[in-house]
């Protein structure tokens, strides 16, 4: 049977129809979802790193930090930046929510590896803000804000027992094979890879999104660092099959690099909370003996190399010019535990106190921001700012209006970064909080502390007095940055106003 070939005219008409169909299909297709519009945001949060741990900020530092020094040279560093608290968990809560942590259920101390979630479901976070604006969002690193672990069938949830401290929750109640609920991926992060809490807190395992990796779990013994007066490197507890503490920081860094490379064609927000230089002090072989401040100093230099790796990745992928890069720390360093005085390295610079304390060394932290052609290189600001301010800053960056009850303790520092203002708008004072629940208020140069003692790790922790009206400290930070001279009762009018403001502002959070 013979076939009749189409006529030339038929072929022309057919080509025209197909061409129209193709153009029509192209018109209705949505734009590429991974088209880069930026700017990207990379936020690296060091763990227990003091203001004096960066060479460019401390002339007497016994560490070498070329990557962080370069970041300072390329951007702006703040001399008066503060974590909202002087310990890990509350600072992280404030970073992600823009709220002081004492507004939450956590009034002092920190959460632990098995603690339930601190951030309530449905809460606005920096991640959900960026996610709604089309950003790919990731948290890679130390979470330390509680997780909803699955409990084995027929076993009572340990967190339902009010008499049991979270650090004592039994691991045998947890079903590690079941998905974890109400973690980072339920709070606006598209991707999570990290560990539950501090690297010295059980359980020791990687979590990817909602899944515990490398099962089954196995028991591990307590480890101490004899060279630092038997510093507890990690406590005994459950660890996944092949988990090695010394490999965590390199593994997290590789994951962060991988995330950047895979998402370079679309705007992304990377929250990268490190596990270092918090104990366990585990500098890799390359960095051992590289500083003049022992294991801790070597670990600082390893952290600096992490910053170098991320900076280099951004450059290699052509993203450096379109990325707001922020580096800071969750609180001051734990000098008493980490640093041998013989080294002469002041991790908290000339500030009094250390991690957990109400004094400046507890909560004044390094804060560096770099953004090519947007932030003047080698610039500095003495504006008092808080880590809480990320929420409002990114809201302004994305032109998003925060609703009532969202990020109420956050203020945008974007105008400062862009050189349009020298102070944060609409903030009259800062509130500080210590690990033992001490409050302080800072207005201009005056700082009033509600309590006697450090309120943290430095002796004396708390000094009891018969007269409650005398249980305060007052310092003028302009003339006494080391908080050496207590001025309480030398200016009664000012301290009374500060006290009234502090009580009014924190009243609900003290309950």
CSV table of C-alpha atoms in Angstrom, one decimal:
chain,number,residue,atom,x,y,z
A,1,UNK,CA,0.0,0.0,0.0
A,2,UNK,CA,1.5,3.3,-1.1
A,3,UNK,CA,1.6,6.5,1.1
A,4,UNK,CA,1.0,9.9,-0.2
A,5,UNK,CA,3.6,12.5,0.9
A,6,UNK,CA,2.2,15.8,2.3
A,7,UNK,CA,2.3,18.7,-0.1
A,8,UNK,CA,4.9,21.5,0.5
A,9,UNK,CA,2.0,23.9,1.5
A,10,UNK,CA,0.9,21.4,4.1
A,11,UNK,CA,4.4,21.1,5.6
A,12,UNK,CA,4.7,24.9,5.9
A,13,UNK,CA,1.3,25.1,7.7
A,14,UNK,CA,2.3,22.2,10.0
A,15,UNK,CA,5.6,23.9,10.9
A,16,UNK,CA,3.8,27.2,11.6
A,17,UNK,CA,1.3,25.5,13.9
A,18,UNK,CA,4.1,23.6,15.9
A,19,UNK,CA,6.1,26.8,16.2
A,20,UNK,CA,3.0,28.7,17.6
A,21,UNK,CA,2.4,25.9,20.1
A,22,UNK,CA,6.0,26.0,21.3
A,23,UNK,CA,5.9,29.8,21.7
A,24,UNK,CA,2.6,29.5,23.6
A,25,UNK,CA,4.0,26.8,25.9
A,26,UNK,CA,7.0,29.0,26.6
A,27,UNK,CA,4.8,32.0,27.5
A,28,UNK,CA,2.8,30.1,30.2
A,29,UNK,CA,5.9,28.5,31.8
A,30,UNK,CA,6.8,30.1,35.2
A,31,UNK,CA,10.3,31.7,35.6
A,32,UNK,CA,13.1,29.5,36.6
A,33,UNK,CA,12.7,28.9,40.4
A,34,UNK,CA,16.5,29.0,40.9
A,35,UNK,CA,17.1,32.4,39.3
A,36,UNK,CA,19.5,34.3,41.5
A,37,UNK,CA,18.2,37.6,42.8
A,38,UNK,CA,19.9,37.7,46.2
A,39,UNK,CA,21.4,39.0,48.2
A,40,UNK,CA,22.5,35.8,49.9
A,41,UNK,CA,23.0,35.8,53.7
A,42,UNK,CA,25.6,33.7,55.5
A,43,UNK,CA,25.5,33.9,59.2
A,44,UNK,CA,28.3,32.1,61.1
A,45,UNK,CA,27.8,31.8,64.8
A,46,UNK,CA,30.9,30.7,66.8
A,47,UNK,CA,30.4,28.9,70.1
A,48,UNK,CA,32.0,30.4,73.2
A,49,UNK,CA,34.3,32.8,71.3
A,50,UNK,CA,35.3,36.0,73.0
A,51,UNK,CA,35.9,39.5,71.6
A,52,UNK,CA,39.6,39.2,72.3
A,53,UNK,CA,39.9,35.9,70.3
A,54,UNK,CA,40.3,37.8,67.0
A,55,UNK,CA,43.8,39.2,66.3
A,56,UNK,CA,42.6,42.4,64.6
A,57,UNK,CA,40.5,43.2,67.7
A,58,UNK,CA,43.0,42.4,70.4
A,59,UNK,CA,46.6,43.6,69.9
A,60,UNK,CA,47.7,41.2,72.7
A,61,UNK,CA,46.0,38.1,71.3
A,62,UNK,CA,48.1,34.9,71.2
A,63,UNK,CA,46.2,33.6,68.2
A,64,UNK,CA,46.5,34.3,64.5
A,65,UNK,CA,43.2,34.9,62.7
A,66,UNK,CA,44.0,36.0,59.1
A,67,UNK,CA,40.5,35.1,57.7
A,68,UNK,CA,38.6,37.0,60.3
A,69,UNK,CA,41.1,39.9,60.1
A,70,UNK,CA,40.4,40.0,56.3
A,71,UNK,CA,36.7,39.9,56.9
A,72,UNK,CA,37.1,43.0,59.2
A,73,UNK,CA,39.2,44.7,56.5
A,74,UNK,CA,36.5,44.0,53.9
A,75,UNK,CA,33.6,45.2,56.0
A,76,UNK,CA,32.4,46.6,59.3
A,77,UNK,CA,33.1,45.4,62.9
A,78,UNK,CA,31.1,46.5,65.9
A,79,UNK,CA,32.8,47.3,69.2
A,80,UNK,CA,29.6,47.3,71.3
A,81,UNK,CA,27.7,44.1,70.1
A,82,UNK,CA,26.0,41.9,72.6
A,83,UNK,CA,24.4,38.5,72.8
A,84,UNK,CA,21.0,38.7,74.5
A,85,UNK,CA,22.3,36.3,77.2
A,86,UNK,CA,25.7,35.1,78.3
A,87,UNK,CA,25.1,31.4,77.5
A,88,UNK,CA,24.3,29.3,74.4
A,89,UNK,CA,20.6,28.5,74.2
A,90,UNK,CA,19.0,31.9,74.9
A,91,UNK,CA,21.3,33.6,72.5
A,92,UNK,CA,20.3,31.2,69.7
A,93,UNK,CA,16.6,31.7,70.6
A,94,UNK,CA,17.1,35.5,70.3
A,95,UNK,CA,18.9,35.3,67.0
A,96,UNK,CA,16.2,33.2,65.3
A,97,UNK,CA,13.1,34.9,66.8
A,98,UNK,CA,14.2,38.5,67.5
A,99,UNK,CA,13.0,38.1,71.1
A,100,UNK,CA,14.7,38.0,74.4
A,101,UNK,CA,14.8,34.4,75.7
A,102,UNK,CA,13.4,35.3,79.1
A,103,UNK,CA,10.1,35.8,77.3
A,104,UNK,CA,10.1,32.1,76.7
A,105,UNK,CA,9.9,29.2,79.1
A,106,UNK,CA,13.6,29.4,79.7
A,107,UNK,CA,14.3,31.8,82.5
A,108,UNK,CA,17.9,30.7,83.2
A,109,UNK,CA,20.5,28.2,82.1
A,110,UNK,CA,20.3,26.3,78.8
A,111,UNK,CA,18.4,23.4,77.1
A,112,UNK,CA,20.1,20.0,76.9
A,113,UNK,CA,20.4,17.3,74.3
A,114,UNK,CA,17.0,15.7,75.0
A,115,UNK,CA,15.1,18.8,76.0
A,116,UNK,CA,11.8,19.5,74.2
A,117,UNK,CA,11.6,22.4,71.8
A,118,UNK,CA,12.0,25.9,73.2
A,119,UNK,CA,10.6,27.8,70.1
A,120,UNK,CA,6.9,27.3,69.9
A,121,UNK,CA,5.4,26.0,66.7
A,122,UNK,CA,4.0,28.7,64.5
A,123,UNK,CA,6.5,31.3,65.8
A,124,UNK,CA,8.0,33.6,63.3
A,125,UNK,CA,11.7,33.0,62.8
A,126,UNK,CA,14.4,34.5,60.6
A,127,UNK,CA,14.3,31.3,58.6
A,128,UNK,CA,10.5,31.5,58.0
A,129,UNK,CA,10.9,35.1,57.0
A,130,UNK,CA,13.5,34.3,54.4
A,131,UNK,CA,11.7,31.2,53.2
A,132,UNK,CA,8.6,33.3,52.5
A,133,UNK,CA,10.7,35.6,50.5
A,134,UNK,CA,11.9,32.9,48.2
A,135,UNK,CA,15.1,32.0,49.9
A,136,UNK,CA,16.5,28.5,50.2
A,137,UNK,CA,17.2,28.2,53.9
A,138,UNK,CA,19.5,25.9,55.8
A,139,UNK,CA,20.7,25.4,59.4
A,140,UNK,CA,24.0,23.5,59.5
A,141,UNK,CA,25.6,22.9,62.8
A,142,UNK,CA,24.7,23.0,66.5
A,143,UNK,CA,21.0,23.4,67.2
A,144,UNK,CA,20.7,23.6,71.0
A,145,UNK,CA,17.1,24.8,71.1
A,146,UNK,CA,15.4,21.5,72.0
A,147,UNK,CA,13.8,18.8,69.8
A,148,UNK,CA,10.7,16.7,70.0
A,149,UNK,CA,12.2,13.2,70.3
A,150,UNK,CA,10.1,10.2,69.7
A,151,UNK,CA,9.5,8.2,72.8
A,152,UNK,CA,9.3,4.4,72.8
A,153,UNK,CA,5.9,2.7,73.0
A,154,UNK,CA,4.7,2.3,76.5
A,155,UNK,CA,7.4,4.6,78.0
A,156,UNK,CA,6.5,7.9,79.7
A,157,UNK,CA,8.1,11.0,78.1
A,158,UNK,CA,11.0,12.0,80.5
A,159,UNK,CA,10.2,15.7,80.0
A,160,UNK,CA,6.7,15.2,81.5
A,161,UNK,CA,8.4,14.6,84.8
A,162,UNK,CA,8.9,18.1,86.4
A,163,UNK,CA,11.3,16.7,89.0
A,164,UNK,CA,13.7,15.4,86.4
A,165,UNK,CA,16.4,17.8,85.2
A,166,UNK,CA,16.8,17.8,81.4
A,167,UNK,CA,20.4,16.8,81.7
A,168,UNK,CA,19.3,13.6,83.4
A,169,UNK,CA,16.7,12.4,80.8
A,170,UNK,CA,17.3,8.7,80.2
A,171,UNK,CA,18.3,7.8,76.6
A,172,UNK,CA,16.6,4.4,76.9
A,173,UNK,CA,13.3,6.2,76.7
A,174,UNK,CA,14.0,7.5,73.2
A,175,UNK,CA,13.3,5.7,69.9
A,176,UNK,CA,16.1,7.1,67.7
A,177,UNK,CA,14.8,5.3,64.7
A,178,UNK,CA,11.6,7.4,64.6
A,179,UNK,CA,11.5,10.9,63.0
A,180,UNK,CA,12.2,13.9,65.2
A,181,UNK,CA,9.4,16.5,65.2
A,182,UNK,CA,9.3,20.2,65.7
A,183,UNK,CA,12.9,20.8,64.9
A,184,UNK,CA,14.6,23.3,62.5
A,185,UNK,CA,12.6,22.1,59.4
A,186,UNK,CA,9.3,23.0,61.1
A,187,UNK,CA,10.6,26.5,61.9
A,188,UNK,CA,11.4,27.7,58.4
A,189,UNK,CA,14.6,25.8,57.5
A,190,UNK,CA,14.3,23.9,54.2
A,191,UNK,CA,17.4,21.8,55.3
A,192,UNK,CA,19.0,20.9,58.5
A,193,UNK,CA,22.2,18.9,59.2
A,194,UNK,CA,23.7,19.1,62.6
A,195,UNK,CA,23.8,17.9,66.2
A,196,UNK,CA,21.2,18.3,68.9
A,197,UNK,CA,23.1,20.5,71.3
A,198,UNK,CA,26.6,21.3,72.4
A,199,UNK,CA,29.2,18.8,71.4
A,200,UNK,CA,29.8,17.8,75.1
A,201,UNK,CA,26.1,17.0,75.6
A,202,UNK,CA,24.5,13.6,74.9
A,203,UNK,CA,23.2,12.3,72.5
A,204,UNK,CA,26.1,12.4,70.1
A,205,UNK,CA,24.8,12.0,66.6
A,206,UNK,CA,24.1,13.7,63.3
A,207,UNK,CA,20.6,14.6,62.4
A,208,UNK,CA,19.6,15.3,58.8
A,209,UNK,CA,16.2,17.1,58.6
A,210,UNK,CA,14.1,14.8,60.9
A,211,UNK,CA,16.3,11.7,60.8
A,212,UNK,CA,19.1,10.4,63.1
A,213,UNK,CA,21.9,9.1,61.0
A,214,UNK,CA,24.2,6.1,61.4
A,215,UNK,CA,22.1,4.0,63.7
A,216,UNK,CA,22.2,2.0,66.0
A,217,UNK,CA,23.3,4.1,68.9
A,218,UNK,CA,26.0,2.9,71.3
A,219,UNK,CA,27.2,4.0,74.7
A,220,UNK,CA,30.4,6.1,75.0
A,221,UNK,CA,32.4,6.9,78.1
A,222,UNK,CA,33.1,10.3,79.5
A,223,UNK,CA,36.3,12.0,78.1
A,224,UNK,CA,38.4,14.6,79.9
A,225,UNK,CA,41.3,16.8,78.8
A,226,UNK,CA,44.0,16.3,81.4
A,227,UNK,CA,46.1,19.1,80.1
A,228,UNK,CA,43.3,21.6,81.1
A,229,UNK,CA,42.8,20.4,84.7
A,230,UNK,CA,40.6,17.5,83.6
A,231,UNK,CA,38.3,19.6,81.6
A,232,UNK,CA,35.2,17.5,80.6
A,233,UNK,CA,35.5,17.1,76.9
A,234,UNK,CA,32.2,15.2,76.8
A,235,UNK,CA,29.9,13.3,79.2
A,236,UNK,CA,29.1,9.6,79.0
A,237,UNK,CA,26.0,8.9,76.9
A,238,UNK,CA,24.7,7.5,73.7
A,239,UNK,CA,26.4,8.0,70.3
A,240,UNK,CA,25.7,6.8,66.8
A,241,UNK,CA,27.7,4.0,65.4
A,242,UNK,CA,30.6,5.8,63.9
A,243,UNK,CA,30.3,9.2,65.6
A,244,UNK,CA,33.7,10.9,66.3
A,245,UNK,CA,33.7,14.2,68.1
A,246,UNK,CA,36.9,15.4,66.4
A,247,UNK,CA,35.3,15.0,62.9
A,248,UNK,CA,32.3,17.2,63.6
A,249,UNK,CA,33.6,20.6,62.7
A,250,UNK,CA,35.1,19.5,59.4
A,251,UNK,CA,32.0,17.5,58.6
A,252,UNK,CA,29.7,20.5,59.2
A,253,UNK,CA,32.0,22.8,57.1
A,254,UNK,CA,31.9,20.3,54.2
A,255,UNK,CA,28.1,20.4,54.4
A,256,UNK,CA,28.0,24.2,54.5
A,257,UNK,CA,30.2,24.3,51.4
A,258,UNK,CA,28.0,21.7,49.6
A,259,UNK,CA,24.9,23.8,50.4
A,260,UNK,CA,26.4,26.9,49.0
A,261,UNK,CA,27.5,25.1,45.8
A,262,UNK,CA,24.1,23.5,45.3
A,263,UNK,CA,22.1,26.7,45.8
A,264,UNK,CA,24.3,29.2,44.0
A,265,UNK,CA,21.6,30.0,41.4
A,266,UNK,CA,19.0,31.1,43.8
A,267,UNK,CA,19.1,33.3,46.9
A,268,UNK,CA,19.9,31.4,50.1
A,269,UNK,CA,20.1,32.0,53.8
A,270,UNK,CA,22.7,29.9,55.6
A,271,UNK,CA,22.7,29.8,59.4
A,272,UNK,CA,25.9,28.1,60.3
A,273,UNK,CA,26.2,27.7,64.1
A,274,UNK,CA,29.6,26.2,64.8
A,275,UNK,CA,30.5,23.7,67.5
A,276,UNK,CA,33.8,25.5,68.3
A,277,UNK,CA,35.7,26.8,70.1
A,278,UNK,CA,33.4,25.4,72.8
A,279,UNK,CA,34.7,22.2,74.5
A,280,UNK,CA,35.6,19.6,73.6
A,281,UNK,CA,38.8,21.3,72.5
A,282,UNK,CA,39.6,19.3,69.4
A,283,UNK,CA,41.9,21.1,67.0
A,284,UNK,CA,42.8,18.9,64.1
A,285,UNK,CA,46.4,17.8,63.6
A,286,UNK,CA,47.0,20.6,61.1
A,287,UNK,CA,46.4,23.2,63.8
A,288,UNK,CA,47.8,21.5,66.9
A,289,UNK,CA,50.5,23.7,68.3
A,290,UNK,CA,49.9,26.5,65.8
A,291,UNK,CA,49.0,29.2,68.3
A,292,UNK,CA,50.5,30.5,71.5
A,293,UNK,CA,47.4,29.8,73.6
A,294,UNK,CA,47.3,26.0,73.9
A,295,UNK,CA,44.5,23.8,72.6
A,296,UNK,CA,42.0,26.6,72.8
A,297,UNK,CA,44.1,28.9,70.8
A,298,UNK,CA,44.7,26.2,68.2
A,299,UNK,CA,40.9,25.6,68.0
A,300,UNK,CA,40.4,29.3,67.4
A,301,UNK,CA,42.7,29.1,64.5
A,302,UNK,CA,40.8,26.2,63.2
A,303,UNK,CA,37.6,28.2,63.4
A,304,UNK,CA,39.4,31.0,61.5
A,305,UNK,CA,40.1,28.4,58.8
A,306,UNK,CA,36.4,27.5,58.6
A,307,UNK,CA,35.7,31.2,57.9
A,308,UNK,CA,38.4,31.1,55.2
A,309,UNK,CA,36.8,28.0,53.6
A,310,UNK,CA,33.4,29.6,53.4
A,311,UNK,CA,34.8,32.9,52.1
A,312,UNK,CA,36.8,31.1,49.5
A,313,UNK,CA,33.8,29.1,48.4
A,314,UNK,CA,31.7,32.2,47.9
A,315,UNK,CA,34.4,33.7,45.8
A,316,UNK,CA,34.9,30.6,43.7
A,317,UNK,CA,31.2,30.4,43.0
A,318,UNK,CA,31.0,34.0,42.1
A,319,UNK,CA,28.8,34.9,45.1
A,320,UNK,CA,31.0,37.0,47.2
A,321,UNK,CA,29.8,40.3,45.7
A,322,UNK,CA,26.1,39.4,46.3
A,323,UNK,CA,26.4,38.0,49.9
A,324,UNK,CA,25.9,39.6,53.2
A,325,UNK,CA,28.4,37.7,55.4
A,326,UNK,CA,28.1,38.0,59.2
A,327,UNK,CA,30.3,36.4,61.8
A,328,UNK,CA,29.7,36.6,65.5
A,329,UNK,CA,29.6,34.5,68.7
A,330,UNK,CA,26.8,33.4,71.1
A,331,UNK,CA,28.6,34.7,74.2
A,332,UNK,CA,32.0,35.3,75.6
A,333,UNK,CA,34.5,32.6,76.1
A,334,UNK,CA,34.9,30.4,79.2
A,335,UNK,CA,38.3,31.7,80.1
A,336,UNK,CA,38.6,29.8,83.4
A,337,UNK,CA,38.1,26.4,81.8
A,338,UNK,CA,39.7,26.9,78.4
A,339,UNK,CA,42.7,29.1,78.7
A,340,UNK,CA,45.8,28.6,80.9
A,341,UNK,CA,46.6,32.1,82.5
A,342,UNK,CA,50.3,31.4,81.7
A,343,UNK,CA,49.6,31.9,78.0
A,344,UNK,CA,48.6,35.5,78.6
A,345,UNK,CA,45.8,35.3,76.1
A,346,UNK,CA,42.7,37.4,77.1
A,347,UNK,CA,39.9,35.8,75.2
A,348,UNK,CA,37.4,38.3,76.5
A,349,UNK,CA,39.9,41.2,75.9
A,350,UNK,CA,39.8,43.8,78.7
A,351,UNK,CA,36.2,43.1,79.6
A,352,UNK,CA,35.3,41.8,83.1
A,353,UNK,CA,34.0,38.3,83.5
A,354,UNK,CA,33.5,35.4,81.1
A,355,UNK,CA,30.8,33.2,79.6
A,356,UNK,CA,27.6,33.0,81.8
A,357,UNK,CA,28.4,36.2,83.7
A,358,UNK,CA,26.3,39.4,83.7
A,359,UNK,CA,29.5,41.4,83.2
A,360,UNK,CA,30.6,42.5,79.8
A,361,UNK,CA,32.9,39.6,79.2
A,362,UNK,CA,29.8,37.3,79.3
A,363,UNK,CA,27.8,39.0,76.6
A,364,UNK,CA,30.0,41.5,74.6
A,365,UNK,CA,30.9,39.6,71.5
A,366,UNK,CA,32.7,40.1,68.2
A,367,UNK,CA,30.4,41.1,65.3
A,368,UNK,CA,31.6,41.5,61.8
A,369,UNK,CA,29.6,42.1,58.6
A,370,UNK,CA,30.9,42.2,55.1
A,371,UNK,CA,29.0,43.0,51.8
A,372,UNK,CA,30.9,44.2,48.8
A,373,UNK,CA,29.9,47.7,47.6
A,374,UNK,CA,27.2,47.9,50.3
A,375,UNK,CA,29.3,48.0,53.5
A,376,UNK,CA,32.4,50.3,53.6
A,377,UNK,CA,35.6,48.3,53.9
A,378,UNK,CA,37.6,48.6,57.1
A,379,UNK,CA,34.9,50.5,58.9
A,380,UNK,CA,33.7,50.2,62.5
A,381,UNK,CA,30.7,51.1,64.6
A,382,UNK,CA,30.4,51.8,68.3
A,383,UNK,CA,26.6,51.5,68.1
A,384,UNK,CA,25.2,49.2,70.8
A,385,UNK,CA,23.5,46.3,69.0
A,386,UNK,CA,22.1,42.9,69.9
A,387,UNK,CA,22.2,39.5,68.2
A,388,UNK,CA,18.4,39.8,68.4
A,389,UNK,CA,18.7,42.4,65.6
A,390,UNK,CA,19.0,39.9,62.8
A,391,UNK,CA,15.2,39.5,62.4
A,392,UNK,CA,14.5,43.2,61.9
A,393,UNK,CA,17.6,43.6,59.7
A,394,UNK,CA,16.6,40.9,57.3
A,395,UNK,CA,13.0,42.1,57.3
A,396,UNK,CA,14.2,45.5,56.1
A,397,UNK,CA,16.6,43.8,53.6
A,398,UNK,CA,13.7,41.8,52.1
A,399,UNK,CA,11.2,44.7,52.5
A,400,UNK,CA,9.0,42.6,54.8
A,401,UNK,CA,6.7,44.1,57.4
A,402,UNK,CA,6.9,42.3,60.7
A,403,UNK,CA,3.6,41.7,62.3
A,404,UNK,CA,2.7,42.6,65.9
A,405,UNK,CA,4.4,40.1,68.3
A,406,UNK,CA,7.1,39.2,65.8
A,407,UNK,CA,10.7,40.1,66.7
A,408,UNK,CA,9.6,42.6,69.3
A,409,UNK,CA,13.1,43.0,70.7
A,410,UNK,CA,14.8,43.3,67.3
A,411,UNK,CA,15.9,46.5,65.5
A,412,UNK,CA,17.3,46.8,62.1
A,413,UNK,CA,21.1,47.5,61.8
A,414,UNK,CA,20.9,47.7,58.0
A,415,UNK,CA,21.1,51.6,57.9
A,416,UNK,CA,24.2,51.4,60.1
A,417,UNK,CA,25.8,48.8,57.8
A,418,UNK,CA,25.0,51.0,54.8
A,419,UNK,CA,26.4,54.1,56.5
A,420,UNK,CA,23.0,55.9,56.7
A,421,UNK,CA,22.8,56.0,60.5
A,422,UNK,CA,25.2,55.8,63.4
A,423,UNK,CA,22.7,54.4,65.9
A,424,UNK,CA,19.9,51.9,66.0
A,425,UNK,CA,16.5,53.6,65.7
A,426,UNK,CA,13.8,53.2,68.4
A,427,UNK,CA,16.0,51.6,71.0
A,428,UNK,CA,16.6,53.4,74.3
A,429,UNK,CA,18.3,50.6,76.3
A,430,UNK,CA,19.7,47.1,76.2
A,431,UNK,CA,18.7,44.2,78.5
A,432,UNK,CA,21.3,41.7,79.6
A,433,UNK,CA,20.7,38.3,81.2
A,434,UNK,CA,23.1,35.8,82.8
A,435,UNK,CA,23.0,32.0,83.2
A,436,UNK,CA,21.8,32.3,86.8
A,437,UNK,CA,19.0,34.7,85.9
A,438,UNK,CA,20.6,38.0,86.7
A,439,UNK,CA,19.2,41.0,84.8
A,440,UNK,CA,21.0,44.2,83.9
A,441,UNK,CA,19.9,47.2,82.0
A,442,UNK,CA,22.2,49.4,79.9
A,443,UNK,CA,21.2,53.0,78.9
A,444,UNK,CA,23.8,55.2,77.3
A,445,UNK,CA,27.0,54.6,79.4
A,446,UNK,CA,25.2,53.4,82.6
A,447,UNK,CA,24.7,49.8,83.4
A,448,UNK,CA,22.6,48.7,86.4
A,449,UNK,CA,22.9,45.1,87.5
A,450,UNK,CA,20.0,43.6,89.5
A,451,UNK,CA,22.1,41.4,91.9
A,452,UNK,CA,25.5,41.2,93.5
A,453,UNK,CA,28.1,38.8,92.1
A,454,UNK,CA,28.7,37.6,88.6
A,455,UNK,CA,25.4,35.8,88.1
A,456,UNK,CA,27.3,33.2,86.2
A,457,UNK,CA,30.6,31.2,86.3
A,458,UNK,CA,32.9,33.7,88.0
A,459,UNK,CA,33.2,33.6,91.8
A,460,UNK,CA,31.3,34.9,93.7
A,461,UNK,CA,28.2,33.8,91.8
A,462,UNK,CA,25.8,35.6,94.0
A,463,UNK,CA,26.2,37.6,97.2
A,464,UNK,CA,23.3,37.7,99.6
A,465,UNK,CA,22.5,40.9,101.5
A,466,UNK,CA,20.1,41.6,104.3
A,467,UNK,CA,18.9,44.8,102.6
A,468,UNK,CA,17.3,44.0,99.2
A,469,UNK,CA,17.6,47.7,98.2
A,470,UNK,CA,21.4,47.3,98.2
A,471,UNK,CA,21.5,44.3,96.0
A,472,UNK,CA,22.6,46.2,92.9
A,473,UNK,CA,25.7,47.2,91.0
A,474,UNK,CA,26.1,50.3,88.8
A,475,UNK,CA,28.9,51.0,86.3
A,476,UNK,CA,29.7,53.8,83.9
A,477,UNK,CA,31.1,52.0,80.8
A,478,UNK,CA,32.4,55.2,79.3
A,479,UNK,CA,34.9,55.7,82.1
A,480,UNK,CA,35.1,52.2,83.4
A,481,UNK,CA,34.9,49.6,80.7
A,482,UNK,CA,36.3,47.0,83.0
A,483,UNK,CA,33.5,47.5,85.5
A,484,UNK,CA,35.9,47.9,88.4
A,485,UNK,CA,34.2,50.7,90.3
A,486,UNK,CA,30.7,50.2,91.6
A,487,UNK,CA,28.9,53.5,91.6
A,488,UNK,CA,25.7,52.3,93.2
A,489,UNK,CA,24.1,55.0,95.4
A,490,UNK,CA,26.3,57.8,93.9
A,491,UNK,CA,23.6,58.8,91.5
A,492,UNK,CA,20.3,57.8,93.0
A,493,UNK,CA,18.0,59.5,90.5
A,494,UNK,CA,19.5,57.8,87.5
A,495,UNK,CA,19.7,54.3,89.1
A,496,UNK,CA,16.1,54.6,90.3
A,497,UNK,CA,14.9,55.4,86.7
A,498,UNK,CA,17.0,52.5,85.4
A,499,UNK,CA,15.6,50.1,87.9
A,500,UNK,CA,12.0,51.1,87.2
A,501,UNK,CA,12.5,50.7,83.4
A,502,UNK,CA,14.2,47.3,83.9
A,503,UNK,CA,11.3,46.0,86.1
A,504,UNK,CA,8.6,47.3,83.8
A,505,UNK,CA,10.2,45.9,80.7
A,506,UNK,CA,11.1,42.4,82.2
A,507,UNK,CA,8.1,42.0,84.5
A,508,UNK,CA,6.3,39.4,82.3
A,509,UNK,CA,9.6,37.5,81.6
A,510,UNK,CA,10.4,37.0,85.3
A,511,UNK,CA,7.2,35.0,85.9
